[in-house]
Short mmCIF file of C-alpha atoms and ligand atoms in Angstrom, two decimals:
data_model
loop_
_atom_site.label_atom_id
_atom_site.label_comp_id
_atom_site.label_asym_id
_atom_site.label_seq_id
_atom_site.Cartn_x
_atom_site.Cartn_y
_atom_site.Cartn_z
CA MET A 1 111.75 175.57 146.23
CA ARG A 2 109.54 172.52 146.66
CA ARG A 3 109.08 171.90 150.33
CA SER A 4 110.39 168.35 149.94
CA ILE A 5 113.93 169.50 149.25
CA ARG A 6 113.68 172.17 151.89
CA SER A 7 112.31 169.80 154.50
CA LEU A 8 115.17 167.42 153.80
CA LEU A 9 117.60 170.28 154.36
CA VAL A 10 115.75 171.27 157.53
CA ALA A 11 115.75 167.68 158.77
CA THR A 12 119.48 167.42 158.13
CA ALA A 13 120.21 170.75 159.75
CA THR A 14 118.02 169.96 162.73
CA ALA A 15 119.74 166.65 163.27
CA ALA A 16 122.96 168.58 163.65
CA LEU A 17 121.55 170.54 166.57
CA VAL A 18 123.30 169.50 169.75
CA VAL A 19 120.53 170.72 172.02
CA PRO A 20 116.94 170.84 170.70
CA LEU A 21 115.65 174.41 170.70
CA CYS A 22 113.90 174.40 174.04
CA GLY A 23 110.19 174.92 173.61
CA VAL A 24 110.57 175.70 169.93
CA THR A 25 109.11 172.93 167.81
CA ALA A 26 108.10 173.11 164.19
CA ALA A 27 104.39 173.17 163.46
CA ASN A 28 104.13 169.44 163.25
CA ALA A 29 107.03 168.13 165.26
CA SER A 30 105.86 165.94 168.13
CA PRO A 31 107.23 166.99 171.50
CA PRO A 32 109.66 164.60 173.17
CA GLY A 33 107.98 161.60 174.72
CA PHE A 34 105.15 161.46 172.22
CA SER A 35 105.31 158.44 170.01
CA ASN A 36 102.95 157.58 167.24
CA ALA A 37 104.72 155.30 164.84
CA ASP A 38 101.71 154.81 162.63
CA LYS A 39 103.11 155.40 159.16
CA ASP A 40 99.57 155.58 157.81
CA ALA A 41 98.86 158.75 159.76
CA LEU A 42 98.71 162.09 157.97
CA ARG A 43 100.44 163.91 160.85
CA ASN A 44 103.34 161.50 160.82
CA GLN A 45 104.12 161.92 157.14
CA ALA A 46 103.71 165.68 156.94
CA PRO A 47 106.69 168.03 156.67
CA ALA A 48 107.78 169.27 160.09
CA ASP A 49 106.61 172.81 159.27
CA LEU A 50 103.13 171.87 158.06
CA ALA A 51 100.32 171.31 160.55
CA ILE A 52 97.69 168.84 159.35
CA GLY A 53 94.39 169.53 161.01
CA SER A 54 90.71 168.82 161.34
CA ALA A 55 87.78 170.80 162.61
CA VAL A 56 86.08 169.30 165.63
CA TRP A 57 82.99 170.34 167.57
CA GLY A 58 84.27 170.07 171.11
CA ARG A 59 80.82 170.35 172.68
CA GLN A 60 79.71 167.25 170.77
CA GLN A 61 82.88 165.16 170.68
CA LEU A 62 85.33 166.02 173.44
CA MET A 63 83.51 166.97 176.63
CA SER A 64 83.85 163.49 178.15
CA TYR A 65 87.30 162.64 176.80
CA ASP A 66 89.05 159.95 178.83
CA PRO A 67 92.61 159.30 177.58
CA LYS A 68 92.36 155.76 178.96
CA ALA A 69 89.14 155.04 177.09
CA PRO A 70 88.89 157.29 174.04
CA THR A 71 86.03 156.89 171.59
CA GLU A 72 86.93 155.62 168.13
CA TYR A 73 86.44 159.15 166.80
CA GLN A 74 88.80 160.56 169.45
CA GLN A 75 91.37 157.87 168.60
CA VAL A 76 91.35 158.73 164.90
CA LEU A 77 91.35 162.47 165.60
CA GLY A 78 94.45 162.17 167.79
CA ALA A 79 96.28 159.72 165.60
CA GLN A 80 95.79 161.48 162.27
CA PHE A 81 95.97 165.20 163.01
CA SER A 82 98.52 167.56 164.57
CA SER A 83 96.15 170.54 164.64
CA LEU A 84 92.54 171.13 165.67
CA THR A 85 90.12 173.90 164.76
CA PRO A 86 87.02 174.37 166.94
CA GLU A 87 84.15 174.00 164.48
CA ASN A 88 81.87 176.03 166.75
CA ASP A 89 83.31 176.23 170.27
CA MET A 90 85.18 179.52 169.91
CA LYS A 91 82.50 181.39 168.00
CA TRP A 92 80.58 184.22 169.59
CA ASP A 93 77.37 182.21 170.07
CA ALA A 94 79.27 179.54 172.01
CA LEU A 95 81.48 181.81 174.09
CA ARG A 96 79.12 184.68 174.84
CA PRO A 97 75.70 183.57 176.07
CA ALA A 98 75.18 187.01 177.58
CA PRO A 99 76.90 190.43 177.38
CA ASP A 100 78.71 189.94 180.68
CA VAL A 101 79.27 186.18 180.41
CA TYR A 102 82.16 184.23 178.87
CA ASP A 103 81.61 180.43 178.66
CA PHE A 104 84.89 178.68 177.81
CA GLU A 105 83.78 175.19 178.87
CA SER A 106 83.75 173.39 175.53
CA ALA A 107 86.63 175.41 174.08
CA ASP A 108 88.73 174.54 177.12
CA ALA A 109 87.81 170.86 176.71
CA LEU A 110 89.01 171.03 173.10
CA VAL A 111 92.30 172.66 174.09
CA ALA A 112 92.79 170.06 176.85
CA TYR A 113 92.25 167.23 174.36
CA ALA A 114 94.72 168.85 171.96
CA LYS A 115 97.34 169.09 174.69
CA ALA A 116 96.84 165.44 175.64
CA ASN A 117 97.30 164.45 172.00
CA HIS A 118 100.25 166.76 171.27
CA GLN A 119 98.23 168.88 168.89
CA GLU A 120 98.13 172.60 168.19
CA VAL A 121 94.93 174.64 167.96
CA ARG A 122 93.75 177.12 165.29
CA GLY A 123 91.41 179.67 166.85
CA HIS A 124 88.17 180.30 164.91
CA THR A 125 86.82 183.04 164.84
CA LEU A 126 86.87 186.49 166.47
CA LEU A 127 84.86 188.54 163.95
CA TRP A 128 82.16 187.14 161.67
CA HIS A 129 78.70 188.04 160.42
CA SER A 130 77.31 184.62 161.42
CA GLN A 131 76.74 182.76 164.69
CA ASN A 132 76.60 185.90 166.79
CA PRO A 133 74.39 185.61 169.87
CA ALA A 134 70.96 187.24 169.89
CA TRP A 135 72.13 189.98 172.27
CA VAL A 136 74.75 191.11 169.76
CA THR A 137 72.24 191.16 166.94
CA GLU A 138 69.80 193.15 169.08
CA ALA A 139 72.29 195.59 170.62
CA SER A 140 74.03 196.24 167.31
CA ARG A 141 70.83 197.74 165.90
CA THR A 142 71.69 200.96 167.74
CA TRP A 143 75.46 200.71 168.20
CA THR A 144 77.68 203.65 167.50
CA CYS A 145 81.10 202.71 166.20
CA ASP A 146 82.64 203.45 169.59
CA GLU A 147 80.13 201.11 171.27
CA ALA A 148 80.85 198.37 168.71
CA ARG A 149 84.58 198.82 169.20
CA THR A 150 84.23 198.56 172.97
CA VAL A 151 82.35 195.26 172.70
CA LEU A 152 84.73 193.83 170.09
CA GLU A 153 87.89 194.93 171.90
CA ASP A 154 86.71 193.39 175.18
CA HIS A 155 85.87 190.14 173.36
CA ILE A 156 89.17 189.89 171.52
CA ARG A 157 91.37 190.79 174.46
CA THR A 158 89.45 188.43 176.80
CA VAL A 159 89.22 185.44 174.43
CA VAL A 160 92.71 185.68 172.92
CA GLY A 161 94.11 186.40 176.38
CA HIS A 162 92.30 183.37 177.84
CA PHE A 163 94.00 181.09 175.29
CA LYS A 164 97.35 182.91 175.25
CA GLY A 165 100.14 180.51 174.27
CA GLU A 166 97.67 177.78 173.27
CA ILE A 167 96.57 179.00 169.81
CA TYR A 168 99.15 179.10 167.01
CA GLU A 169 96.91 180.71 164.37
CA TRP A 170 93.73 182.79 164.83
CA ASP A 171 91.09 183.48 162.21
CA VAL A 172 90.68 187.04 163.39
CA ALA A 173 88.34 188.20 160.60
CA ASN A 174 86.18 185.62 158.84
CA GLU A 175 84.27 186.10 155.57
CA ILE A 176 84.41 189.89 155.68
CA PHE A 177 84.00 190.39 151.92
CA GLN A 178 80.77 189.78 150.01
CA ASP A 179 80.79 187.73 146.83
CA THR A 180 80.38 188.99 143.28
CA TRP A 181 76.80 187.68 143.31
CA ASP A 182 75.84 189.55 146.49
CA ASN A 183 74.02 192.87 146.42
CA GLY A 184 76.76 195.43 145.84
CA GLY A 185 79.29 192.86 144.63
CA VAL A 186 82.69 192.32 146.26
CA LYS A 187 82.89 194.81 149.10
CA LEU A 188 83.34 194.63 152.87
CA ARG A 189 80.27 193.24 154.62
CA THR A 190 79.22 196.58 156.13
CA GLU A 191 75.60 195.37 156.07
CA ALA A 192 75.74 191.78 157.35
CA ASN A 193 78.58 192.11 159.86
CA PRO A 194 77.28 194.05 162.90
CA PHE A 195 80.69 195.43 163.82
CA LEU A 196 81.63 196.50 160.30
CA LYS A 197 78.16 198.00 159.94
CA ALA A 198 78.53 200.17 163.06
CA CYS A 199 81.95 201.31 161.80
CA ALA A 200 81.05 201.57 158.10
CA ASP A 201 82.78 204.97 157.93
CA ASP A 202 86.16 203.30 158.53
CA PRO A 203 85.85 199.48 158.47
CA VAL A 204 89.53 199.01 157.69
CA GLY A 205 90.40 201.02 160.77
CA LEU A 206 88.29 198.66 162.86
CA LEU A 207 89.95 195.64 161.23
CA ALA A 208 93.42 197.05 161.88
CA ASP A 209 92.52 197.58 165.53
CA ALA A 210 91.04 194.07 165.81
CA PHE A 211 94.34 192.59 164.66
CA GLN A 212 96.25 194.88 167.02
CA TRP A 213 94.10 193.90 170.01
CA ALA A 214 94.61 190.20 169.21
CA HIS A 215 98.35 190.70 168.81
CA GLU A 216 98.65 192.49 172.12
CA ALA A 217 96.69 189.68 173.82
CA ASP A 218 98.89 186.96 172.30
CA PRO A 219 101.98 188.17 170.40
CA GLU A 220 102.89 184.60 169.37
CA ALA A 221 99.70 183.78 167.50
CA VAL A 222 99.71 184.26 163.71
CA LEU A 223 96.68 186.36 162.81
CA PHE A 224 94.67 185.44 159.70
CA LEU A 225 92.06 186.72 157.33
CA ASN A 226 89.90 183.74 156.28
CA ASP A 227 87.22 183.17 153.64
CA TYR A 228 85.50 180.74 151.27
CA ASN A 229 85.56 181.12 147.47
CA ALA A 230 89.04 182.52 148.14
CA GLU A 231 91.13 179.70 146.71
CA GLY A 232 92.13 181.14 143.35
CA VAL A 233 92.95 184.49 141.83
CA ASN A 234 89.54 186.16 141.53
CA ALA A 235 87.71 189.39 142.36
CA LYS A 236 87.32 188.36 146.00
CA THR A 237 90.94 187.45 146.56
CA ASP A 238 92.00 190.58 144.67
CA ALA A 239 90.04 192.51 147.30
CA TYR A 240 91.73 190.54 150.09
CA TYR A 241 95.11 191.16 148.51
CA ALA A 242 94.49 194.92 148.44
CA LEU A 243 93.12 194.85 152.01
CA SER A 244 96.16 192.88 153.17
CA GLN A 245 98.47 195.50 151.68
CA GLU A 246 96.46 198.30 153.31
CA LEU A 247 96.48 196.61 156.71
CA LEU A 248 100.22 195.96 156.48
CA ASP A 249 100.82 199.56 155.36
CA ARG A 250 98.92 200.69 158.47
CA GLY A 251 101.25 198.53 160.58
CA ALA A 252 98.51 196.05 161.52
CA PRO A 253 99.92 192.68 162.67
CA LEU A 254 98.28 190.70 159.89
CA GLY A 255 100.12 187.40 159.64
CA GLY A 256 98.21 185.12 157.27
CA PHE A 257 95.56 184.50 154.64
CA GLY A 258 93.34 181.42 154.87
CA ALA A 259 91.44 179.83 152.00
CA GLN A 260 88.61 177.72 153.41
CA ALA A 261 88.37 175.45 150.36
CA HIS A 262 84.78 174.31 150.68
CA LEU A 263 84.61 172.70 147.25
CA SER A 264 81.86 170.95 145.29
CA LEU A 265 82.09 168.60 142.32
CA GLN A 266 79.31 170.73 140.86
CA TYR A 267 82.00 173.25 139.93
CA GLY A 268 85.46 173.10 138.46
CA PHE A 269 88.70 173.30 140.42
CA ASP A 270 90.42 176.69 140.40
CA THR A 271 93.96 175.85 139.35
CA SER A 272 95.19 179.35 140.23
CA LEU A 273 95.29 178.42 143.94
CA GLN A 274 99.08 178.15 144.09
CA GLU A 275 99.47 181.45 142.22
CA ASN A 276 97.10 183.05 144.71
CA PHE A 277 98.99 181.61 147.65
CA GLU A 278 102.28 182.82 146.21
CA ARG A 279 101.14 186.43 145.94
CA PHE A 280 100.04 186.53 149.59
CA ALA A 281 103.27 184.82 150.59
CA ALA A 282 105.17 187.52 148.70
CA LEU A 283 103.62 190.04 151.12
CA GLY A 284 105.34 188.15 153.91
CA LEU A 285 102.16 186.37 155.02
CA LYS A 286 101.56 182.76 155.91
CA VAL A 287 98.87 181.00 153.89
CA ALA A 288 96.67 178.05 154.82
CA ILE A 289 93.93 175.74 153.66
CA THR A 290 91.62 176.17 156.64
CA GLU A 291 88.36 174.24 156.05
CA ALA A 292 88.79 171.75 153.20
CA ASP A 293 85.93 169.54 152.17
CA VAL A 294 84.80 168.36 148.73
CA ARG A 295 81.05 167.76 148.61
CA ILE A 296 79.52 165.45 146.03
CA PRO A 297 76.11 165.92 144.37
CA LEU A 298 74.57 162.52 145.05
CA LEU A 299 72.71 161.27 142.03
CA GLU A 300 68.93 160.84 142.33
CA GLY A 301 68.14 157.68 144.25
CA GLU A 302 71.79 156.99 144.94
CA THR A 303 72.99 156.78 148.57
CA GLY A 304 76.63 157.12 147.63
CA PRO A 305 78.89 158.57 144.94
CA THR A 306 79.94 156.96 141.70
CA ALA A 307 83.50 155.66 141.28
CA GLU A 308 84.21 158.62 139.01
CA GLN A 309 82.99 161.09 141.62
CA VAL A 310 85.15 159.42 144.28
CA ALA A 311 88.19 159.68 142.02
CA THR A 312 87.53 163.35 141.31
CA GLN A 313 87.06 164.09 144.99
CA SER A 314 90.41 162.45 145.67
CA ASP A 315 92.07 164.54 142.97
CA ARG A 316 90.59 167.77 144.42
CA TYR A 317 91.73 167.10 147.99
CA ASP A 318 95.17 166.18 146.71
CA ALA A 319 95.37 169.29 144.53
CA LEU A 320 94.60 171.48 147.55
CA LEU A 321 97.35 169.76 149.54
CA GLU A 322 99.86 169.89 146.68
CA ALA A 323 99.36 173.66 146.35
CA CYS A 324 100.06 173.97 150.06
CA LEU A 325 103.12 171.73 149.86
CA ASN A 326 104.47 173.75 146.94
CA VAL A 327 104.31 177.06 148.82
CA ASP A 328 106.69 177.23 151.77
CA ALA A 329 104.52 179.85 153.48
CA CYS A 330 101.66 177.36 153.77
CA SER A 331 101.68 176.64 157.49
CA SER A 332 98.57 174.52 157.97
CA PHE A 333 96.18 172.31 156.02
CA THR A 334 92.88 171.61 157.77
CA VAL A 335 89.92 169.49 156.71
CA TRP A 336 86.53 170.65 157.91
CA GLY A 337 85.70 167.65 160.04
CA PHE A 338 85.10 163.95 159.62
CA PRO A 339 83.51 161.48 159.21
CA ASP A 340 80.67 162.34 156.82
CA ALA A 341 78.09 162.05 159.61
CA ASN A 342 79.69 165.09 161.30
CA SER A 343 79.74 167.23 158.18
CA TRP A 344 77.85 170.51 157.94
CA VAL A 345 77.26 169.92 154.20
CA PRO A 346 74.02 167.90 154.02
CA ASP A 347 72.20 170.39 156.27
CA VAL A 348 73.21 173.31 154.07
CA PHE A 349 73.43 171.73 150.62
CA PRO A 350 70.55 169.27 150.26
CA GLY A 351 71.45 166.49 147.82
CA GLU A 352 75.18 166.89 148.40
CA GLY A 353 77.37 165.00 150.86
CA TRP A 354 80.15 162.44 151.22
CA ALA A 355 82.41 165.47 151.67
CA THR A 356 85.04 164.42 154.22
CA PRO A 357 88.13 162.15 153.94
CA PHE A 358 86.59 159.40 156.09
CA GLU A 359 83.46 157.25 155.79
CA ASP A 360 81.15 156.97 158.77
CA ASP A 361 82.87 153.80 159.96
CA PHE A 362 86.16 155.74 159.81
CA THR A 363 87.29 153.92 156.67
CA PRO A 364 89.74 156.27 154.95
CA LYS A 365 88.55 157.28 151.48
CA PRO A 366 90.74 157.44 148.35
CA ALA A 367 91.11 161.15 149.11
CA PHE A 368 92.85 160.25 152.37
CA ASP A 369 95.13 157.80 150.55
CA ALA A 370 96.06 160.42 147.96
CA MET A 371 96.90 163.00 150.64
CA LEU A 372 98.94 160.49 152.64
CA GLU A 373 100.91 159.63 149.51
CA SER A 374 101.57 163.28 148.70
CA LEU A 375 102.72 163.96 152.24
CA THR A 376 104.99 160.92 152.17
CA GLU A 377 106.46 162.01 148.83
CA ALA A 378 107.02 165.52 150.20
CA THR A 379 109.17 164.17 153.02
CA PRO A 380 111.50 161.69 151.31
CA GLY A 381 113.87 159.80 153.53
CA THR A 382 112.20 160.70 156.78
CA SER A 383 110.81 157.89 158.87
CA PRO A 384 107.33 158.20 160.36
CA ARG A 385 107.38 161.02 162.90
CA ARG A 386 108.04 159.84 166.43
O1 G3I B 401 74.05 174.97 169.30
C1 G3I B 401 72.81 174.53 168.72
C2 G3I B 401 72.23 173.39 169.54
O2 G3I B 401 71.90 173.87 170.84
C3 G3I B 401 71.01 172.81 168.85
O3 G3I B 401 70.56 171.69 169.55
C4 G3I B 401 71.38 172.42 167.42
C5 G3I B 401 70.17 171.92 166.68
O4 G3I B 401 70.59 171.64 165.36
O5 G3I B 401 71.89 173.57 166.70
C6 G3I B 401 73.08 174.04 167.31
O6 G3I B 401 73.55 175.15 166.56
C7 G3I B 401 74.19 174.76 165.35
C8 G3I B 401 75.60 175.34 165.35
O7 G3I B 401 76.30 175.00 164.13
C9 G3I B 401 76.39 174.79 166.54
O8 G3I B 401 77.13 175.87 167.08
C10 G3I B 401 73.44 175.34 164.17
O9 G3I B 401 72.19 174.69 164.09
C11 G3I B 401 74.22 175.08 162.88
O10 G3I B 401 73.63 175.76 161.79
C12 G3I B 401 75.65 175.58 163.00
O11 G3I B 401 76.33 175.21 161.79
C13 G3I B 401 77.70 175.59 161.70
C14 G3I B 401 77.85 176.65 160.60
O12 G3I B 401 79.24 177.01 160.47
C15 G3I B 401 77.05 177.89 160.92
O13 G3I B 401 77.23 178.80 159.83
C16 G3I B 401 78.51 174.37 161.30
O14 G3I B 401 78.49 173.42 162.36
C17 G3I B 401 79.95 174.75 160.98
O15 G3I B 401 80.63 173.64 160.40
C18 G3I B 401 80.01 175.90 159.97
O16 G3I B 401 81.33 176.28 159.84
C19 G3I B 401 81.57 177.41 158.99
C20 G3I B 401 82.83 178.06 159.46
O17 G3I B 401 82.70 178.43 160.82
C21 G3I B 401 83.17 179.26 158.60
N1 G3I B 401 83.30 178.84 157.20
C22 G3I B 401 82.10 178.18 156.67
C23 G3I B 401 81.77 176.96 157.52
C24 G3I B 401 80.57 176.24 156.96
O18 G3I B 401 79.44 177.06 157.07
#
């Protein structure tokens, strides 16, 4: 059922409630007392059960947040989005400067900003092969599996426990499968990921325990697998589908599958995204677009995209959102930061850029307009969210 009909039914049913469900609000419902009547805001046009988010680097953007004097960036971030993902603040290299040290300063600042702006937070990420601190890289050279498990369990229980009740979705395991073009093809990253490497005899057992430790630390958080090049039905998502079934069969509290959706106009758009989402949803999982951006190869000597490139970018963002809107299990749609000046893309993909929905002066791009229109169409008859 298209979400639009369902959300109308939900809206009608909810209106009939005599007493709002205390403390239980849909993903995007604004708590009482919060008013943002801006009809041109993504969060205000989204279905009540779809969080619309952005990544944000708390250390760079939110450490000196003053609600009485927000920066323009902070104003747009709060007005447009109902969910935040820490771009870097909850990764190992930010949280764990030393084996016996946890530094929550910037992550706490991000969570505080989110609370002040009636936003939810997606935790990112508890297990990854990248952005681990030097001490992990060094120590893992000699880890036994038991030693790796001890370090990982302490991290997960401490970090998830620290944010208990404040994170609605966690990317527990990030980018744990190689790509077809990597040495060995699509298989678990038992070389690049230090924890999977130490436990290469039973990596799925480690993953199942990682999800269990996170669940015990915060039973309310929905626990995700998350990866790039995982938008359509392909060899990588086939592997994730099989892993998801195995984890569920083991009783692991896997709750969701996230497709990062880092797209480029260099390549086509994989139209099997909705089909892919539907098969994970059929397992009883939530699905999400977790890191959407659409980078544009900038033509030689050009500082900006052509009109055709801008139109295609708009179509791609909107296609990602439509697939999410068409699958009820899609719980969140997150863009990987804005404006373009904050984007990771130019540093990693020289010659590509203009990837986010906002220009550097915070002018919304056609991609923003297309997403706002799709959200508005998906919630017919509902006034801007109050
Ligand atoms: O923290 C240092 C800072 O002290 C130093 O001054 C600065 C100099 O450039 O570098 C800072 O580290 C940067 C780090 O982000 C901040 O934590 C690294 O240089 C930079 O390479 C790193 O990039 C991040 C990248 O992950 C690392 O792989 C991007 O900001 C971030 O957007 C990107 O996000 C990932 C997701 O987590 C997972 N999915 C893919 C996505 C894109 O790679």
